[in-house]
XYZ file of C-alpha atoms in Angstrom:
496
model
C -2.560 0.084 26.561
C -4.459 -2.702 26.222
C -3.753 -6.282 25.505
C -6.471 -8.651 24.258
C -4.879 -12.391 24.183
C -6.540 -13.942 20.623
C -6.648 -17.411 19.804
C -8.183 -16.732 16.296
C -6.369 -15.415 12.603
C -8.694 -13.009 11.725
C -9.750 -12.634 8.005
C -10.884 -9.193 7.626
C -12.588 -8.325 5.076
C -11.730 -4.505 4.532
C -10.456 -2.136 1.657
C -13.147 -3.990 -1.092
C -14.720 -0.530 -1.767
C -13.800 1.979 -5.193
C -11.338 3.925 -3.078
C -9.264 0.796 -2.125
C -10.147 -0.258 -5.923
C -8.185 3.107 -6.862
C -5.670 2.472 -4.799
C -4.789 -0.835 -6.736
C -4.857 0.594 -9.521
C -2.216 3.185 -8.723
C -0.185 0.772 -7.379
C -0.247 -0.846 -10.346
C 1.261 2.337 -12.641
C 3.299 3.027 -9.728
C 6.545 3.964 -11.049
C 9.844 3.259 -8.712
C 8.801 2.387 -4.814
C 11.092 4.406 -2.345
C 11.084 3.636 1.412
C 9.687 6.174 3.685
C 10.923 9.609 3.300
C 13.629 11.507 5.819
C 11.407 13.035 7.905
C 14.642 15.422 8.662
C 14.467 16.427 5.125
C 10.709 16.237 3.637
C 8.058 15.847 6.105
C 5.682 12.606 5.529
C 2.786 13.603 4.121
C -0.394 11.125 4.253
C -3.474 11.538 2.011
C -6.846 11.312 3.932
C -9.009 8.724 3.251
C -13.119 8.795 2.826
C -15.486 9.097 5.537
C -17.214 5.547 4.106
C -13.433 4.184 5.155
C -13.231 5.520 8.230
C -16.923 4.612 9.306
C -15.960 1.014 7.884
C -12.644 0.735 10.298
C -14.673 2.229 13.257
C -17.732 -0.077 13.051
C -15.124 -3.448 12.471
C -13.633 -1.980 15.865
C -16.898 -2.151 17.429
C -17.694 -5.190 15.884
C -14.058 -7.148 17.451
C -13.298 -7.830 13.667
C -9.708 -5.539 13.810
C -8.313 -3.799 16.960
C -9.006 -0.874 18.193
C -6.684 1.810 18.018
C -3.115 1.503 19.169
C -4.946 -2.160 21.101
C -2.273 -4.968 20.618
C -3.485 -8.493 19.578
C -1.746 -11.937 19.424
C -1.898 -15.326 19.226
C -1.891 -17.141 22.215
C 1.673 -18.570 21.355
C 3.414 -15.123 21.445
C 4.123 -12.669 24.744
C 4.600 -8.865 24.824
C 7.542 -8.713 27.331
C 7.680 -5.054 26.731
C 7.903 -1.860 24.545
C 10.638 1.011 25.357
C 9.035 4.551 24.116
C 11.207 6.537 21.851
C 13.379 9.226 24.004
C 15.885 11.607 22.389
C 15.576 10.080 19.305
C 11.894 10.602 17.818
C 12.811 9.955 14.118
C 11.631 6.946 12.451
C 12.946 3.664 13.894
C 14.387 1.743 11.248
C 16.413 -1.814 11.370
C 18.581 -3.472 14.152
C 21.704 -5.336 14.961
C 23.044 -7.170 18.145
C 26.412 -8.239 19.771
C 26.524 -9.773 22.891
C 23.890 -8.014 25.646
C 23.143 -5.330 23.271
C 20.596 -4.406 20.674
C 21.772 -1.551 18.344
C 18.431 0.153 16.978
C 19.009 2.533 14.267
C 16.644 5.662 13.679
C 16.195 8.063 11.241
C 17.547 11.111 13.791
C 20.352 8.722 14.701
C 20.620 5.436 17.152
C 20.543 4.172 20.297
C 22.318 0.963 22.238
C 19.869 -1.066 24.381
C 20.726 -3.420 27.219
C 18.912 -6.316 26.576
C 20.451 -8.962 29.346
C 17.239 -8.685 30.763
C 15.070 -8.981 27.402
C 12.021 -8.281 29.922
C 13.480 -5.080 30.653
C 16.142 -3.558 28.106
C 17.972 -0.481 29.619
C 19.375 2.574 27.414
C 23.047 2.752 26.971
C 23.487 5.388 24.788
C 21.878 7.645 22.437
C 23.716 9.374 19.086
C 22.298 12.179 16.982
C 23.112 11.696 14.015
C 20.813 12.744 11.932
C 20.691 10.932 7.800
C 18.275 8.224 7.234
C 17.650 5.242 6.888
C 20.818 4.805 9.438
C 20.813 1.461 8.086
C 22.593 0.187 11.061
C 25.364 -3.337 11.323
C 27.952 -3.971 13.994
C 31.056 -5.657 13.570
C 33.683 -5.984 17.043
C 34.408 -3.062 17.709
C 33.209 -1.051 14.602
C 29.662 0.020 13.933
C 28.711 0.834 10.088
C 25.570 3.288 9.749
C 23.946 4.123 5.919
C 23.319 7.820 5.006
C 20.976 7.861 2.025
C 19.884 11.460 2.444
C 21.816 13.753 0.338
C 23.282 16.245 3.600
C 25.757 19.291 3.264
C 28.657 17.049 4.420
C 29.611 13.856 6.499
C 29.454 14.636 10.215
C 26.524 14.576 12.570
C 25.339 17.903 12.540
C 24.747 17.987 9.089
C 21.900 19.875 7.580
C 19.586 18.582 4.572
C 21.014 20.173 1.067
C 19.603 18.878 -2.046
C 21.201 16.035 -4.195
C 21.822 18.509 -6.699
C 24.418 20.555 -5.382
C 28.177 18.925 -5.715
C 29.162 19.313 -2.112
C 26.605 17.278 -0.730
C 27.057 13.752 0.817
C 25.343 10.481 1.240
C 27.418 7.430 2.634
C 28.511 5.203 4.873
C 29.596 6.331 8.738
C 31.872 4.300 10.989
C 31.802 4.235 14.729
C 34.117 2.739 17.444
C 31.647 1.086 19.714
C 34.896 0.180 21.709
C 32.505 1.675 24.930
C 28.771 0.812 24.325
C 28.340 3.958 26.408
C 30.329 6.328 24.458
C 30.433 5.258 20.586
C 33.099 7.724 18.720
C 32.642 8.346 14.775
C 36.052 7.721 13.352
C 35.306 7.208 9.985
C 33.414 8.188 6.464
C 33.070 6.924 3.003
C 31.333 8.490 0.496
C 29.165 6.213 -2.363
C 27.144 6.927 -5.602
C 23.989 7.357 -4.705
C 24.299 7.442 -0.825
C 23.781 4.088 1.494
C 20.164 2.904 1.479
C 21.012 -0.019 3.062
C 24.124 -2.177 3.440
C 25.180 -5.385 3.980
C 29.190 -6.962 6.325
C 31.364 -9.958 5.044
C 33.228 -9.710 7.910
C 36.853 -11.355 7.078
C 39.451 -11.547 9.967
C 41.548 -8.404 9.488
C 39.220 -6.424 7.714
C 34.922 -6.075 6.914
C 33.929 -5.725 3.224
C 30.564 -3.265 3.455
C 28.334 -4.049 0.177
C 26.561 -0.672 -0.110
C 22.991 -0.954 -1.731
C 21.807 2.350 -3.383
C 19.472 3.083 -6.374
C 17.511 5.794 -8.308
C 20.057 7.863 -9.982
C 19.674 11.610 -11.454
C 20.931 13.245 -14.262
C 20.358 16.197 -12.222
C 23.071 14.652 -9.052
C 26.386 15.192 -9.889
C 27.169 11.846 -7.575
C 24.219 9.900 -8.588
C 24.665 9.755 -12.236
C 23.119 6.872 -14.749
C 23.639 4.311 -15.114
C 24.052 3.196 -11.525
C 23.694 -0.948 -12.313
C 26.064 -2.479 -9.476
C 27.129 -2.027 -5.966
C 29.681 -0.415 -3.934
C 32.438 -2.699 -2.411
C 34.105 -0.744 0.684
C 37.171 -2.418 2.453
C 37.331 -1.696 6.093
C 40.484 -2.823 8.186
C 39.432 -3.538 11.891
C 42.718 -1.816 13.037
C 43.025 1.227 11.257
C 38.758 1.892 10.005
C 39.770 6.011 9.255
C 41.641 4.056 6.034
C 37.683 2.307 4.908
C 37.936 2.890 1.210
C 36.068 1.911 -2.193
C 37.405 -1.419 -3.733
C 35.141 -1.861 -6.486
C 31.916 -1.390 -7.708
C 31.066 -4.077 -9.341
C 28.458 -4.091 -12.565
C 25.348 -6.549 -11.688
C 23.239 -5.686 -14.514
C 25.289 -5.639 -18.017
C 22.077 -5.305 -19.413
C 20.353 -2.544 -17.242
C 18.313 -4.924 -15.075
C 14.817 -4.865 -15.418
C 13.176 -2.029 -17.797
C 9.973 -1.781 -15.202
C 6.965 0.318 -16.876
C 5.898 0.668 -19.654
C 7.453 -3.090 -20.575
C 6.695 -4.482 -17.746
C 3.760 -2.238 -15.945
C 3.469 -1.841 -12.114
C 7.271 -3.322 -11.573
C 10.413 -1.007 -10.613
C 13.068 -0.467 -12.968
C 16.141 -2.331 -12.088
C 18.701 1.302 -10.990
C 20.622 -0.810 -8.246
C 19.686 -2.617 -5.025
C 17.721 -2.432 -2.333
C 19.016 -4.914 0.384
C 21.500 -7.735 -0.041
C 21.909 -10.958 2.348
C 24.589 -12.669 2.825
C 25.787 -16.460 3.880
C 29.143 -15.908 4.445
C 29.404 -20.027 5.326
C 28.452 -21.081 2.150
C 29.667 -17.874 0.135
C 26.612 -17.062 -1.343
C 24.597 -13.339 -1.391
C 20.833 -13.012 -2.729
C 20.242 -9.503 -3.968
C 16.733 -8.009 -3.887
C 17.443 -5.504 -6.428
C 14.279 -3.477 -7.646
C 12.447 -5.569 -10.627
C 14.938 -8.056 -10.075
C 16.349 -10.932 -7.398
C 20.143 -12.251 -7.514
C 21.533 -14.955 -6.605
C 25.710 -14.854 -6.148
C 28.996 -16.078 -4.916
C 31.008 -13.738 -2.744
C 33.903 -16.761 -2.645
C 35.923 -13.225 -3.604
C 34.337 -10.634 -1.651
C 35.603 -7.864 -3.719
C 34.509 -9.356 -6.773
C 30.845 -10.753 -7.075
C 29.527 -13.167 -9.574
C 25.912 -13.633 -10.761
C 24.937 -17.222 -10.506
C 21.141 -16.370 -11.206
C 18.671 -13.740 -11.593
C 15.080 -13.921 -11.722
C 12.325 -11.580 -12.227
C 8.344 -11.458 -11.117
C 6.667 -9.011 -13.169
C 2.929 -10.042 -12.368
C 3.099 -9.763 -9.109
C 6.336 -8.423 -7.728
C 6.192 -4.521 -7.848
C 9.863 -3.339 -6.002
C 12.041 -6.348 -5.007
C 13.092 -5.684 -1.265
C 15.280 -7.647 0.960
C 15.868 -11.363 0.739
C 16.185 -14.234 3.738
C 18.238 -17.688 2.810
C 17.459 -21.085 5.146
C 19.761 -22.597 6.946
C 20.305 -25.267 4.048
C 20.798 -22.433 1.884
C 18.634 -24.537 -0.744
C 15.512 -21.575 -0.488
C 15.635 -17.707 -0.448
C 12.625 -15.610 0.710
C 12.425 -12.191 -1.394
C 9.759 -9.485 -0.237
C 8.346 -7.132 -2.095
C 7.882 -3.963 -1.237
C 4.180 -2.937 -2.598
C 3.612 0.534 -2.783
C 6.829 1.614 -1.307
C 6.155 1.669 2.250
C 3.542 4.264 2.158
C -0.234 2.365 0.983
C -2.574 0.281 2.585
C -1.886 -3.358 1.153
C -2.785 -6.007 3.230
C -6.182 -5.917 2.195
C -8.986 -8.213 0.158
C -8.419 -5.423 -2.976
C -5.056 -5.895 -3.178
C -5.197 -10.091 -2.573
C -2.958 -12.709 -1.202
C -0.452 -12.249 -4.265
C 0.764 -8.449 -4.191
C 3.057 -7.644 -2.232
C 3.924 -10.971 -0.617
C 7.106 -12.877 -0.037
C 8.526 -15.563 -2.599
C 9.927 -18.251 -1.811
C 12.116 -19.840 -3.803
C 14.094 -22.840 -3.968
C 17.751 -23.423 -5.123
C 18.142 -26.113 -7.277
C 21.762 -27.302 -8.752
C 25.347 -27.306 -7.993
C 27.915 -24.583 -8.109
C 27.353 -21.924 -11.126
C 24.996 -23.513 -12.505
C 22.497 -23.320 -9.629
C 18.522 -22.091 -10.526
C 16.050 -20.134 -8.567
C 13.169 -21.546 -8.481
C 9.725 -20.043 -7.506
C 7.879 -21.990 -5.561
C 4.742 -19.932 -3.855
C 4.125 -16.621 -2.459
C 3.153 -16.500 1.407
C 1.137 -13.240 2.823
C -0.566 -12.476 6.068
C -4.057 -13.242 5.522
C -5.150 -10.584 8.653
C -6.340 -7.812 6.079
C -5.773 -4.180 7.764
C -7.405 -1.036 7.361
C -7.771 1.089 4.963
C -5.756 3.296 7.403
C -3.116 0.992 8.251
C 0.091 1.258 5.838
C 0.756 -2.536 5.467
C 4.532 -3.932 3.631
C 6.576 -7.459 3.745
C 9.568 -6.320 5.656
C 12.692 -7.273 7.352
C 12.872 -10.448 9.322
C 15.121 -13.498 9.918
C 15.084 -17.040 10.530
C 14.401 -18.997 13.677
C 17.318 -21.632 13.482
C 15.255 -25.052 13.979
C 17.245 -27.819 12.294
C 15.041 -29.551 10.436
C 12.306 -26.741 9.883
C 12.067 -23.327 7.833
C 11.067 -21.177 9.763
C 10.884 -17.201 10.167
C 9.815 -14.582 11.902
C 9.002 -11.476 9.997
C 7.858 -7.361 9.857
C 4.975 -5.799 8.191
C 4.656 -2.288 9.691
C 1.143 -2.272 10.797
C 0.435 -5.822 9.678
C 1.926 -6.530 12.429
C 5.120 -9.108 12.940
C 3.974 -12.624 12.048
C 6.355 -15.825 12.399
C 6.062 -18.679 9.623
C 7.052 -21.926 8.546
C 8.304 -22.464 4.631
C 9.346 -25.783 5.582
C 7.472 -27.078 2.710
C 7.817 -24.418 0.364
C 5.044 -24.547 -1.657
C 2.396 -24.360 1.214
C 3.761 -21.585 3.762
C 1.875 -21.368 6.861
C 1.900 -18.614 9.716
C 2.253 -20.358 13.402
C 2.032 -17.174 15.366
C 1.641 -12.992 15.096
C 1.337 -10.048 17.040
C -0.248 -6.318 15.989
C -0.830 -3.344 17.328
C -4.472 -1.675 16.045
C -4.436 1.547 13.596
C -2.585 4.057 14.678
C -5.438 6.127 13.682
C -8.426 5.882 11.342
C -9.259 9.446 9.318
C -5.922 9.572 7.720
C -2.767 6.752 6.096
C -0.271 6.427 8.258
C 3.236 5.153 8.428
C 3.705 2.933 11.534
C 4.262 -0.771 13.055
C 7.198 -2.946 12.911
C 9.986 -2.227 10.640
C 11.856 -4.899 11.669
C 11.842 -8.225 13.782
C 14.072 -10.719 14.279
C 15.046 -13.811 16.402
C 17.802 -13.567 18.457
C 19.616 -15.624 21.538
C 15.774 -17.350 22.318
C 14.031 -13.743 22.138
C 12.015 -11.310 18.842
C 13.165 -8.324 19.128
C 11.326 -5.033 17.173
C 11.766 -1.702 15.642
C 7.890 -0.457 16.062
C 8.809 2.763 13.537
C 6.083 4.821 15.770
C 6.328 3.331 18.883
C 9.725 2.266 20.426
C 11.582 -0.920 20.769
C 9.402 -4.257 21.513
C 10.773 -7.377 23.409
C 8.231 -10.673 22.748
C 8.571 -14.346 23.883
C 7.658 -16.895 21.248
C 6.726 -20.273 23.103
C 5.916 -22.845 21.027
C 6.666 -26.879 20.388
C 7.633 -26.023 16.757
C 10.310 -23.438 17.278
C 11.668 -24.146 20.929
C 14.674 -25.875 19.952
C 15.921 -22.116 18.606
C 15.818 -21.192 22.624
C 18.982 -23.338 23.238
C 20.952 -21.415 20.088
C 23.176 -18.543 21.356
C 24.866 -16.083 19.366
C 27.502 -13.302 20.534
C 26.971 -11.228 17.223
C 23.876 -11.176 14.535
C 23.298 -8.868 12.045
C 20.220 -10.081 10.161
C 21.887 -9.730 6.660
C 24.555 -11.472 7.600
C 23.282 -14.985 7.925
C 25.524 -17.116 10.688
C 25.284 -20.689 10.195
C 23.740 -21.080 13.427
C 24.514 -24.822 14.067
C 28.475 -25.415 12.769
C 30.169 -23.222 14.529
C-alpha cells in the first residue's frame, strides 16, 4: 500500500454534476437516517453510480487531485504507525474502548482485544463471536458492556437473525467478565425496548448505570412499540453483574421530540437517541437524539433532567453523537447526513450539511443555554464513490485549547481545533483513497480517538489503525495518561 506524505488540504471539487444534484435532493426528503445495516442480517446493498462519475474520480486520480484507490494521504503532522487486517472477525468494525494496554474494538460479527503496549505494533488477545450489531462496545474493571440492536432469536452468541416482529426475539445489552483479557466470559443479559444502538457508563463505585440509546419504534414489534421518547436506565453491580436490571426509563421528550418531515423537511423525527456523552465530573450528559440535541444533569443517575434542548432543522438532518470540552462550556453534535450510506463530503452537498455544531454553554445550573456557534466540516470533498459522515471522535486534552480528533468513514479522520468556536480550523488529517470507484461504498474510519499520547481507529473495511500525531499545538496531550477511556464517558483528564 502506498503512502504519499502531503503537505497540502486539498479542495476537490467533485460531486457538482445532476447525479450528485439528485443525491441532495434525496437527502433532503430523506425520512429517518439509520446507521449501516447488520450485514449478519440484510446484506449492504450499494447503488452504482454513472459512468460520467466514475470517469470524473479516475481522471482526478490521474490528475493527483484525490488518491488513488485504497492510497493513504496525510498531512505532514500525522504518522501511520500501522493497520492490523481484520482476522476472524470480518463484520463491520464499529467503535472502541481502552483500559490499561488494551484496545477493545467492537465489530459487527463480535470483538476483539488488542495489545497496544507497543502502539507501533498492537498484538491480538482475543477474539469473540458474537454476532448482533452495532456491538456498541464500553469497558468498565472488570465488566465489558456490548449493544445488540439487531432483533436475534434470543440473547446468547450463537444467535440467528429473526425479525423484530416475532415476540421471542431479542435486542439488548450483553455483559462480559473481561477478568482475563484472553478469555472474556458472557455472564450477563438485559433486554431493552428497541434493542441497544448504542450506549453510554456512569460508572459509580459499587455499581455502572448503562444509558441505553435506541430509536425507531414499530407498531408491528411487540418490544418496540410507540411512543419510544426516553432512554433505558440499567443498574449494574460490579460484584454480582448476572443481577444488571432496568431502573427506569426515563421520558426525554414530553412532547414527542422533534416532528421531522413534513414540518420540518429533510430532519429525523425525534423516536429516541442515538448516542449520549457523558461528564461524569461535572454531572452533565449531551444527548444527540435524532432532530434534536440535549443537554442534562445526571447529578441522579437514575433520574435525568433536561436542562436544554435545541434543534437545527436547516441544516441538521439526524442528530448523532455529541463531544463536551474539557471546560464543559461547548458541546460538538454531528450529524449524521444520509445515514451512513451517501456520498456527502462533496461541493453539492456544501460546507453546512452534515457537519458538526459547535455549541457553547452559556449560564449557571438549570438555567444553562446552548448556544450555536458555527458548523465545522472537512473541506477535502470525496468522491462520488466515497460514503462520507461526521463520526465518532474525542478530545485531545490540551489545557488551554479545544481540540479534537475526529472520524468520517472515507473522509478520512481529521483532528481540529474549536478553541475559538466560531472559526474551527483542521490542524491535521489522514485518508485512505476510494475503496473503489464504479459503485458507493461503505468504508473508512468509524471511529478515532486520542488516547495515552496515541489515535487509535476502527477503519470499518480495513482493520485497526495506530497513528502518531506530532505537533506544537497538541503535544502537551502526550504527557496525559489514562488507565481507562471510553470515549462517551468524558474523564476530566487534568483533576484527577
Amino acid at each position: 500500500m502506498t503512502s504519499l506524505h502531503t503537505t497540502r488540504v486539498r479542495r476537490r471539487r467533485l460531486g457538482v454534476a445532476a447525479a450528485a444534484a439528485g443525491l441532495f435532493a434525496t437527502l433532503l426528503t430523506a425520512g429517518t437516517a439509520v446507521a449501516t445495516p447488520d450485514p449478519g442480517d440484510a446484506p449492504t446493498t450499494h447503488k452504482g453510480i454513472s459512468a460520467g462519475q466514475e470517469a470524473e474520480a479516475t481522471a482526478a486520480i490521474q490528475s493527483g487531485e484525490i488518491p488513488g484507490v485504497d492510497e493513504i494521504v496525510h498531512s505532514p503532522n500525522i504518522k501511520h504507525l500501522t493497520n492490523v487486517p481484520k482476522d476472524a472477525l470480518q463484520g463491520t468494525n464499529s467503535d472502541l474502548a481502552f483500559q490499561g494496554k488494551y484496545a477493545f474494538s467492537g465489530n459487527y460479527d463480535g470483538f476483539v482485544i488488542y495489545d497496544i503496549s507497543k502502539p507501533s505494533a498492537p498484538k491480538t488477545v482475543s477474539q469473540v463471536l458474537c454476532p448482533g450489531g452495532q456491538n456498541d462496545i464500553t469497558v468498565s474493571g472488570d465488566l465489558l458492556f456490548l449493544s445488540t440492536d439487531s432483533s436475534r432469536s434470543d440473547n446468547s452468541c450463537s444467535s440467528v437473525s429473526q425479525p423484530a416482529t416475532e415476540k421471542s426475539s431479542w435486542e439488548g445489552m450483553k455483559i462480559f467478565d473481561i477478568s482475563d483479557k484472553s478469555n472474556p466470559k458472557y455472564v450477563a443479559a438485559v433486554e431493552t425496548a428497541c434493542g441497544s444502538h448504542t450506549h453510554t457508563l456512569v460508572p459509580k463505585r459499587s455499581s455502572v448505570y448503562v444509558y441505553v440509546s435506541s430509536y425507531s419504534p414499530n407498531e408491528a414489534f411487540p418490544d418496540c412499540q410507540p411512543p419510544h421518547d426516553g432512554i433505558s436506565v440499567i443498574k449494574v453491580p460490579r460484584n454480582a453483574p448476572e443481577e444488571a436490571r432496568i431502573v427506569n426509563f426515563p421520558v426525554l421528550f414530553a412532547d414527542g421530540g422533534n416532528p421531522g418531515a413534513p414540518t420540518n423537511p429533510g430532519v429525523s423525527k425525534t423516536t429516541g437517541c442515538h448516542d449520549i456523552t457523558v461528564l461524569p465530573s461535572k454531572d452533565l450528559a449531551a444527548g444527540a437524539c435524532m432532530g434534536d440535541g440535549l443537554l442534562f444533569s445526571i447529578e441522579d443517575p437514575e433520574h435525568p433532567k433536561i436542562i436544554d434542548r435545541v434543534q437545527d432543522n436547516v441544516n441538521f438532518a439526524f442528530w448523532h453523537s455529541a463531544t463536551f470540552n474539557q471546560g464543559a462550556n461547548k458541546v460538538v453534535f454531528t450529524d449524521e447526513l444520509g445515514g451512513g450510506g451517501a456520498a456527502t463530503c462533496n461541493e453539492a452537498i456544501g460546507p453546512k450539511r452534515g457537519a458538526d455544531g459547535i455549541y457553547d454553554i452559556v449560564g449557571r445550573g438549570d438555567h444553562r443555554k446552548l448556544v450555536f456557534r458555527s458548523y465545522f466540516k472537512i473541506d477535502r470533498h470525496q468522491a462520488d464513490a466515497e460514503v462520507c459522515v461526521a463520526h465518532n471522535g474525542s478530545i485531545i486534552p490540551v489545557k488551554g485549547r479545544d481540540l479534537m480528533v475526529q472520524a468520517w468513514y472515507q473522509g478520512g479522520i481529521s483532528v481540529w481545533d474549536f478553541t475559538n468556536s466560531a472559526a474551527p480550523k483542521e490542524i491535521a488529517f489522514f485518508e485512505r483513497g476510494p475503496v473503489t470507484l464504479d459503485r458507493v461504498t461503505t468504508a473508512g474510519p468509524w471511529s478515532a480517538y486520542y488516547y495515552n499520547g496515541h489515535i487509535y481507529s476502527n477503519d470499518i473495511a480495513k482493520g485497526f489503525d495506530v497513528l502518531r500525531l506530532d505537533d506544537r499545538r497538541t503535544d502537551p496531550a502526550k504527557k496525559v495518561r489514562m488507565s481507562e477511556l471510553n470515549p462517551q464517558t468524558q474523564p476530566d483528564y487534568f483533576d484527577r
